[in-house]
Amino acid sequence: KKSLGISSVAMRYIPMVAERIRAVHPDTRLSQIENRADSSDISYTTMQLVVPKEKHDQVILSLRSSILAKEGVSTLTVEDAPLVNDTWHYRSPFSLAYIQWLIGNFPSACVRVDGQLVSWAIMHSDLSIGIMFTLESHRKRGYGSCVAAFLSVQLLERGLTPYCHVATGNKSSAKVFTQLGFTEGEQVVWIIASPQPPPPPS
């Protein structure tokens, strides 16, 4: 049997989620994805950052100004996927195909300098902003803020609430979003639901 799925769950809702999943799939085993011990950069405990609904009108004006302050904001192409995947902390044997699918089906934003891709972000299928990265040689120039603002405006213009998940301890990314008007929300963990293995023969 294959895994039922992987999802992010606010920590305070884990007992309720576990109860409801097991009510439908009593043979399901739930486990939290643990932080990778081989890298301090990999964390599966995240903080959700959100633009509060009462601030949507105020924030969208500020975000548009952030975008106008930079030139050359565009969208990713499928040809960009290998670089995006190679720099993603959470890459896996399946992540390149996932990134290609996202680029082909969901909004993305990027900055190119002299034709070189230097900064980007993509909207996940749950409409969260993620996979944000800026090449080391082009950091501290506001490119990360620009691509995050670009995607946030697209959500706000559709009446949706921009949000993202930032790994615990990733202060630089959290700062980018808080300066754009995002506020801290729930602490989130990632869990996997999979069928229980059959009991050993007696």
PDB file of C-alpha atoms in Angstrom:
ATOM      1  CA  LYS A   1       0.000   0.000   0.000  1.00  0.00           C
ATOM      2  CA  LYS A   2       1.124   3.536  -0.686  1.00  0.00           C
ATOM      3  CA  SER A   3       1.127   6.441   1.732  1.00  0.00           C
ATOM      4  CA  LEU A   4      -2.190   8.246   2.020  1.00  0.00           C
ATOM      5  CA  GLY A   5      -0.544  11.645   1.977  1.00  0.00           C
ATOM      6  CA  ILE A   6       1.691  14.296   3.483  1.00  0.00           C
ATOM      7  CA  SER A   7       0.373  17.574   4.793  1.00  0.00           C
ATOM      8  CA  SER A   8       1.096  20.522   7.046  1.00  0.00           C
ATOM      9  CA  VAL A   9      -0.961  20.711  10.234  1.00  0.00           C
ATOM     10  CA  ALA A  10      -1.045  23.420  12.883  1.00  0.00           C
ATOM     11  CA  MET A  11       0.260  21.866  16.066  1.00  0.00           C
ATOM     12  CA  ARG A  12      -2.884  22.604  18.062  1.00  0.00           C
ATOM     13  CA  TYR A  13      -5.009  20.719  15.526  1.00  0.00           C
ATOM     14  CA  ILE A  14      -2.970  17.505  15.420  1.00  0.00           C
ATOM     15  CA  PRO A  15      -5.156  15.573  17.929  1.00  0.00           C
ATOM     16  CA  MET A  16      -8.330  16.500  16.024  1.00  0.00           C
ATOM     17  CA  VAL A  17      -6.801  15.655  12.631  1.00  0.00           C
ATOM     18  CA  ALA A  18      -5.545  12.313  13.932  1.00  0.00           C
ATOM     19  CA  GLU A  19      -8.963  11.442  15.370  1.00  0.00           C
ATOM     20  CA  ARG A  20     -10.806  12.261  12.139  1.00  0.00           C
ATOM     21  CA  ILE A  21      -8.362  10.452   9.853  1.00  0.00           C
ATOM     22  CA  ARG A  22      -8.472   7.324  11.979  1.00  0.00           C
ATOM     23  CA  ALA A  23     -12.270   7.459  12.064  1.00  0.00           C
ATOM     24  CA  VAL A  24     -12.263   7.044   8.280  1.00  0.00           C
ATOM     25  CA  HIS A  25      -9.057   4.999   7.932  1.00  0.00           C
ATOM     26  CA  PRO A  26      -8.668   3.059  11.200  1.00  0.00           C
ATOM     27  CA  ASP A  27      -5.516   1.330   9.952  1.00  0.00           C
ATOM     28  CA  THR A  28      -3.685   4.605   9.401  1.00  0.00           C
ATOM     29  CA  ARG A  29      -0.416   5.423  11.115  1.00  0.00           C
ATOM     30  CA  LEU A  30       0.414   9.124  11.579  1.00  0.00           C
ATOM     31  CA  SER A  31       3.959  10.296  12.088  1.00  0.00           C
ATOM     32  CA  GLN A  32       5.656  13.674  12.132  1.00  0.00           C
ATOM     33  CA  ILE A  33       8.386  14.193   9.575  1.00  0.00           C
ATOM     34  CA  GLU A  34      11.479  14.810  11.659  1.00  0.00           C
ATOM     35  CA  ASN A  35      14.094  17.443  10.956  1.00  0.00           C
ATOM     36  CA  ARG A  36      17.002  16.072   8.992  1.00  0.00           C
ATOM     37  CA  ALA A  37      19.935  15.391  11.282  1.00  0.00           C
ATOM     38  CA  ASP A  38      22.509  15.851   8.500  1.00  0.00           C
ATOM     39  CA  SER A  39      21.673  19.503   7.876  1.00  0.00           C
ATOM     40  CA  SER A  40      20.769  22.397  10.133  1.00  0.00           C
ATOM     41  CA  ASP A  41      19.100  24.012   7.100  1.00  0.00           C
ATOM     42  CA  ILE A  42      16.377  21.367   6.843  1.00  0.00           C
ATOM     43  CA  SER A  43      13.426  21.817   9.182  1.00  0.00           C
ATOM     44  CA  TYR A  44       9.977  20.296   9.026  1.00  0.00           C
ATOM     45  CA  THR A  45       8.674  22.512  11.810  1.00  0.00           C
ATOM     46  CA  THR A  46       7.582  25.821  10.328  1.00  0.00           C
ATOM     47  CA  MET A  47       5.867  29.068  11.200  1.00  0.00           C
ATOM     48  CA  GLN A  48       2.935  30.104   9.060  1.00  0.00           C
ATOM     49  CA  LEU A  49       3.061  33.787   8.088  1.00  0.00           C
ATOM     50  CA  VAL A  50      -0.147  35.439   6.883  1.00  0.00           C
ATOM     51  CA  VAL A  51      -1.383  38.815   5.632  1.00  0.00           C
ATOM     52  CA  PRO A  52      -4.364  39.530   7.955  1.00  0.00           C
ATOM     53  CA  LYS A  53      -7.623  40.156   6.099  1.00  0.00           C
ATOM     54  CA  GLU A  54      -8.124  43.509   7.792  1.00  0.00           C
ATOM     55  CA  LYS A  55      -4.830  44.685   6.284  1.00  0.00           C
ATOM     56  CA  HIS A  56      -5.378  43.493   2.696  1.00  0.00           C
ATOM     57  CA  ASP A  57      -6.167  46.924   1.231  1.00  0.00           C
ATOM     58  CA  GLN A  58      -3.292  48.592   3.048  1.00  0.00           C
ATOM     59  CA  VAL A  59      -0.761  45.889   2.231  1.00  0.00           C
ATOM     60  CA  ILE A  60      -1.564  45.610  -1.471  1.00  0.00           C
ATOM     61  CA  LEU A  61      -0.624  49.254  -2.061  1.00  0.00           C
ATOM     62  CA  SER A  62       2.696  48.735  -0.290  1.00  0.00           C
ATOM     63  CA  LEU A  63       3.382  45.523  -2.210  1.00  0.00           C
ATOM     64  CA  ARG A  64       2.750  47.195  -5.564  1.00  0.00           C
ATOM     65  CA  SER A  65       5.293  49.848  -4.616  1.00  0.00           C
ATOM     66  CA  SER A  66       7.829  47.128  -3.818  1.00  0.00           C
ATOM     67  CA  ILE A  67       7.358  45.615  -7.258  1.00  0.00           C
ATOM     68  CA  LEU A  68       7.592  48.940  -9.087  1.00  0.00           C
ATOM     69  CA  ALA A  69      10.869  49.668  -7.300  1.00  0.00           C
ATOM     70  CA  LYS A  70      12.482  46.764  -9.176  1.00  0.00           C
ATOM     71  CA  GLU A  71      12.713  46.087 -12.869  1.00  0.00           C
ATOM     72  CA  GLY A  72      12.563  42.818 -14.720  1.00  0.00           C
ATOM     73  CA  VAL A  73      10.042  40.822 -12.693  1.00  0.00           C
ATOM     74  CA  SER A  74       8.772  37.951 -14.826  1.00  0.00           C
ATOM     75  CA  THR A  75       7.624  34.352 -14.463  1.00  0.00           C
ATOM     76  CA  LEU A  76       9.549  31.100 -14.447  1.00  0.00           C
ATOM     77  CA  THR A  77       9.649  28.710 -17.389  1.00  0.00           C
ATOM     78  CA  VAL A  78       9.925  24.932 -17.283  1.00  0.00           C
ATOM     79  CA  GLU A  79      13.522  25.337 -18.462  1.00  0.00           C
ATOM     80  CA  ASP A  80      14.284  27.048 -15.128  1.00  0.00           C
ATOM     81  CA  ALA A  81      13.145  24.028 -13.124  1.00  0.00           C
ATOM     82  CA  PRO A  82      16.553  22.261 -12.803  1.00  0.00           C
ATOM     83  CA  LEU A  83      18.191  25.309 -11.174  1.00  0.00           C
ATOM     84  CA  VAL A  84      15.177  25.845  -8.895  1.00  0.00           C
ATOM     85  CA  ASN A  85      15.286  22.193  -7.883  1.00  0.00           C
ATOM     86  CA  ASP A  86      19.057  22.072  -7.361  1.00  0.00           C
ATOM     87  CA  THR A  87      18.924  24.975  -4.893  1.00  0.00           C
ATOM     88  CA  TRP A  88      15.820  23.793  -2.988  1.00  0.00           C
ATOM     89  CA  HIS A  89      16.579  22.518   0.516  1.00  0.00           C
ATOM     90  CA  TYR A  90      13.715  20.012   0.275  1.00  0.00           C
ATOM     91  CA  ARG A  91      14.667  18.468  -3.061  1.00  0.00           C
ATOM     92  CA  SER A  92      14.096  14.760  -3.483  1.00  0.00           C
ATOM     93  CA  PRO A  93      14.047  12.209  -6.313  1.00  0.00           C
ATOM     94  CA  PHE A  94      10.535  13.498  -7.110  1.00  0.00           C
ATOM     95  CA  SER A  95      10.962  17.243  -6.584  1.00  0.00           C
ATOM     96  CA  LEU A  96      12.068  18.185 -10.113  1.00  0.00           C
ATOM     97  CA  ALA A  97       8.840  16.808 -11.585  1.00  0.00           C
ATOM     98  CA  TYR A  98       6.871  18.588  -8.857  1.00  0.00           C
ATOM     99  CA  ILE A  99       8.551  21.930  -9.606  1.00  0.00           C
ATOM    100  CA  GLN A 100       7.997  21.498 -13.343  1.00  0.00           C
ATOM    101  CA  TRP A 101       4.316  20.826 -12.658  1.00  0.00           C
ATOM    102  CA  LEU A 102       4.013  23.882 -10.411  1.00  0.00           C
ATOM    103  CA  ILE A 103       5.648  26.160 -12.980  1.00  0.00           C
ATOM    104  CA  GLY A 104       3.282  24.892 -15.638  1.00  0.00           C
ATOM    105  CA  ASN A 105       0.124  25.227 -13.550  1.00  0.00           C
ATOM    106  CA  PHE A 106       0.552  27.876 -10.836  1.00  0.00           C
ATOM    107  CA  PRO A 107       1.836  31.450 -10.618  1.00  0.00           C
ATOM    108  CA  SER A 108       5.545  32.073 -10.183  1.00  0.00           C
ATOM    109  CA  ALA A 109       7.781  35.126 -10.029  1.00  0.00           C
ATOM    110  CA  CYS A 110      11.422  35.674 -10.793  1.00  0.00           C
ATOM    111  CA  VAL A 111      14.078  38.300 -11.394  1.00  0.00           C
ATOM    112  CA  ARG A 112      16.675  37.969 -14.139  1.00  0.00           C
ATOM    113  CA  VAL A 113      19.801  40.097 -14.320  1.00  0.00           C
ATOM    114  CA  ASP A 114      21.449  40.270 -17.725  1.00  0.00           C
ATOM    115  CA  GLY A 115      19.421  37.219 -18.691  1.00  0.00           C
ATOM    116  CA  GLN A 116      20.536  35.184 -15.667  1.00  0.00           C
ATOM    117  CA  LEU A 117      17.919  33.859 -13.264  1.00  0.00           C
ATOM    118  CA  VAL A 118      18.901  35.197  -9.825  1.00  0.00           C
ATOM    119  CA  SER A 119      15.780  35.114  -7.606  1.00  0.00           C
ATOM    120  CA  TRP A 120      12.438  33.319  -7.628  1.00  0.00           C
ATOM    121  CA  ALA A 121       9.382  32.073  -5.752  1.00  0.00           C
ATOM    122  CA  ILE A 122       6.542  29.743  -6.718  1.00  0.00           C
ATOM    123  CA  MET A 123       2.996  29.266  -5.492  1.00  0.00           C
ATOM    124  CA  HIS A 124       2.320  25.754  -4.222  1.00  0.00           C
ATOM    125  CA  SER A 125      -0.875  23.895  -5.097  1.00  0.00           C
ATOM    126  CA  ASP A 126      -2.349  24.956  -1.729  1.00  0.00           C
ATOM    127  CA  LEU A 127      -1.696  28.586  -2.833  1.00  0.00           C
ATOM    128  CA  SER A 128       1.044  29.134  -0.263  1.00  0.00           C
ATOM    129  CA  ILE A 129       4.122  31.047  -1.409  1.00  0.00           C
ATOM    130  CA  GLY A 130       7.248  28.930  -1.305  1.00  0.00           C
ATOM    131  CA  ILE A 131      10.442  27.622  -2.909  1.00  0.00           C
ATOM    132  CA  MET A 132      11.812  31.160  -2.570  1.00  0.00           C
ATOM    133  CA  PHE A 133      15.515  31.560  -3.236  1.00  0.00           C
ATOM    134  CA  THR A 134      18.041  34.178  -4.291  1.00  0.00           C
ATOM    135  CA  LEU A 135      21.512  33.333  -5.534  1.00  0.00           C
ATOM    136  CA  GLU A 136      24.198  34.183  -2.985  1.00  0.00           C
ATOM    137  CA  SER A 137      25.839  36.653  -5.371  1.00  0.00           C
ATOM    138  CA  HIS A 138      22.629  38.704  -5.648  1.00  0.00           C
ATOM    139  CA  ARG A 139      21.365  38.818  -2.073  1.00  0.00           C
ATOM    140  CA  LYS A 140      20.570  41.946  -0.053  1.00  0.00           C
ATOM    141  CA  ARG A 141      19.295  43.741  -3.136  1.00  0.00           C
ATOM    142  CA  GLY A 142      15.576  43.326  -2.461  1.00  0.00           C
ATOM    143  CA  TYR A 143      14.961  40.634  -5.059  1.00  0.00           C
ATOM    144  CA  GLY A 144      13.423  38.183  -2.588  1.00  0.00           C
ATOM    145  CA  SER A 145      11.002  40.831  -1.379  1.00  0.00           C
ATOM    146  CA  CYS A 146      10.116  41.644  -4.962  1.00  0.00           C
ATOM    147  CA  VAL A 147       9.170  38.113  -6.016  1.00  0.00           C
ATOM    148  CA  ALA A 148       7.261  37.531  -2.762  1.00  0.00           C
ATOM    149  CA  ALA A 149       5.383  40.801  -3.290  1.00  0.00           C
ATOM    150  CA  PHE A 150       4.594  39.877  -6.900  1.00  0.00           C
ATOM    151  CA  LEU A 151       2.874  36.636  -5.880  1.00  0.00           C
ATOM    152  CA  SER A 152       1.166  38.247  -2.876  1.00  0.00           C
ATOM    153  CA  VAL A 153      -0.424  40.890  -5.094  1.00  0.00           C
ATOM    154  CA  GLN A 154      -1.813  38.206  -7.411  1.00  0.00           C
ATOM    155  CA  LEU A 155      -3.501  36.544  -4.448  1.00  0.00           C
ATOM    156  CA  LEU A 156      -4.808  39.782  -2.959  1.00  0.00           C
ATOM    157  CA  GLU A 157      -6.251  40.913  -6.302  1.00  0.00           C
ATOM    158  CA  ARG A 158      -8.300  37.701  -6.328  1.00  0.00           C
ATOM    159  CA  GLY A 159      -9.549  38.269  -2.793  1.00  0.00           C
ATOM    160  CA  LEU A 160      -7.327  35.530  -1.369  1.00  0.00           C
ATOM    161  CA  THR A 161      -5.090  35.686   1.688  1.00  0.00           C
ATOM    162  CA  PRO A 162      -1.350  35.392   1.007  1.00  0.00           C
ATOM    163  CA  TYR A 163       0.493  33.044   3.330  1.00  0.00           C
ATOM    164  CA  CYS A 164       3.676  31.034   3.477  1.00  0.00           C
ATOM    165  CA  HIS A 165       5.521  28.549   5.657  1.00  0.00           C
ATOM    166  CA  VAL A 166       8.968  29.544   6.917  1.00  0.00           C
ATOM    167  CA  ALA A 167      11.225  27.002   8.568  1.00  0.00           C
ATOM    168  CA  THR A 168      11.824  27.543  12.264  1.00  0.00           C
ATOM    169  CA  GLY A 169      15.039  29.516  12.663  1.00  0.00           C
ATOM    170  CA  ASN A 170      15.053  30.928   9.120  1.00  0.00           C
ATOM    171  CA  LYS A 171      15.162  34.531  10.290  1.00  0.00           C
ATOM    172  CA  SER A 172      16.135  36.021   6.917  1.00  0.00           C
ATOM    173  CA  SER A 173      13.083  34.640   5.100  1.00  0.00           C
ATOM    174  CA  ALA A 174      10.791  35.530   7.993  1.00  0.00           C
ATOM    175  CA  LYS A 175      12.111  39.094   7.861  1.00  0.00           C
ATOM    176  CA  VAL A 176      11.349  39.364   4.131  1.00  0.00           C
ATOM    177  CA  PHE A 177       7.713  38.474   4.694  1.00  0.00           C
ATOM    178  CA  THR A 178       7.153  40.473   7.868  1.00  0.00           C
ATOM    179  CA  GLN A 179       8.507  43.581   6.149  1.00  0.00           C
ATOM    180  CA  LEU A 180       5.908  43.022   3.423  1.00  0.00           C
ATOM    181  CA  GLY A 181       3.083  43.045   5.970  1.00  0.00           C
ATOM    182  CA  PHE A 182       2.825  39.357   6.899  1.00  0.00           C
ATOM    183  CA  THR A 183       2.318  38.468  10.556  1.00  0.00           C
ATOM    184  CA  GLU A 184       3.104  35.279  12.454  1.00  0.00           C
ATOM    185  CA  GLY A 185       0.316  32.738  12.580  1.00  0.00           C
ATOM    186  CA  GLU A 186       0.297  29.095  13.589  1.00  0.00           C
ATOM    187  CA  GLN A 187       3.295  26.889  14.263  1.00  0.00           C
ATOM    188  CA  VAL A 188       3.007  24.044  11.802  1.00  0.00           C
ATOM    189  CA  VAL A 189       4.453  20.549  11.574  1.00  0.00           C
ATOM    190  CA  TRP A 190       4.456  18.190   8.612  1.00  0.00           C
ATOM    191  CA  ILE A 191       2.945  14.764   9.054  1.00  0.00           C
ATOM    192  CA  ILE A 192       2.623  11.681   6.899  1.00  0.00           C
ATOM    193  CA  ALA A 193      -0.378   9.374   6.968  1.00  0.00           C
ATOM    194  CA  SER A 194       0.351   5.813   5.894  1.00  0.00           C
ATOM    195  CA  PRO A 195      -1.282   2.413   6.258  1.00  0.00           C
ATOM    196  CA  GLN A 196      -0.288   0.401   9.290  1.00  0.00           C
ATOM    197  CA  PRO A 197       1.912  -2.588   8.409  1.00  0.00           C
ATOM    198  CA  PRO A 198       0.127  -5.916   8.723  1.00  0.00           C
ATOM    199  CA  PRO A 199       0.657  -7.750  12.028  1.00  0.00           C
ATOM    200  CA  PRO A 200       3.416 -10.381  12.006  1.00  0.00           C
ATOM    201  CA  PRO A 201       2.245 -13.951  11.514  1.00  0.00           C
ATOM    202  CA  SER A 202       1.548 -15.737  14.759  1.00  0.00           C
TER     203      SER A 202
END
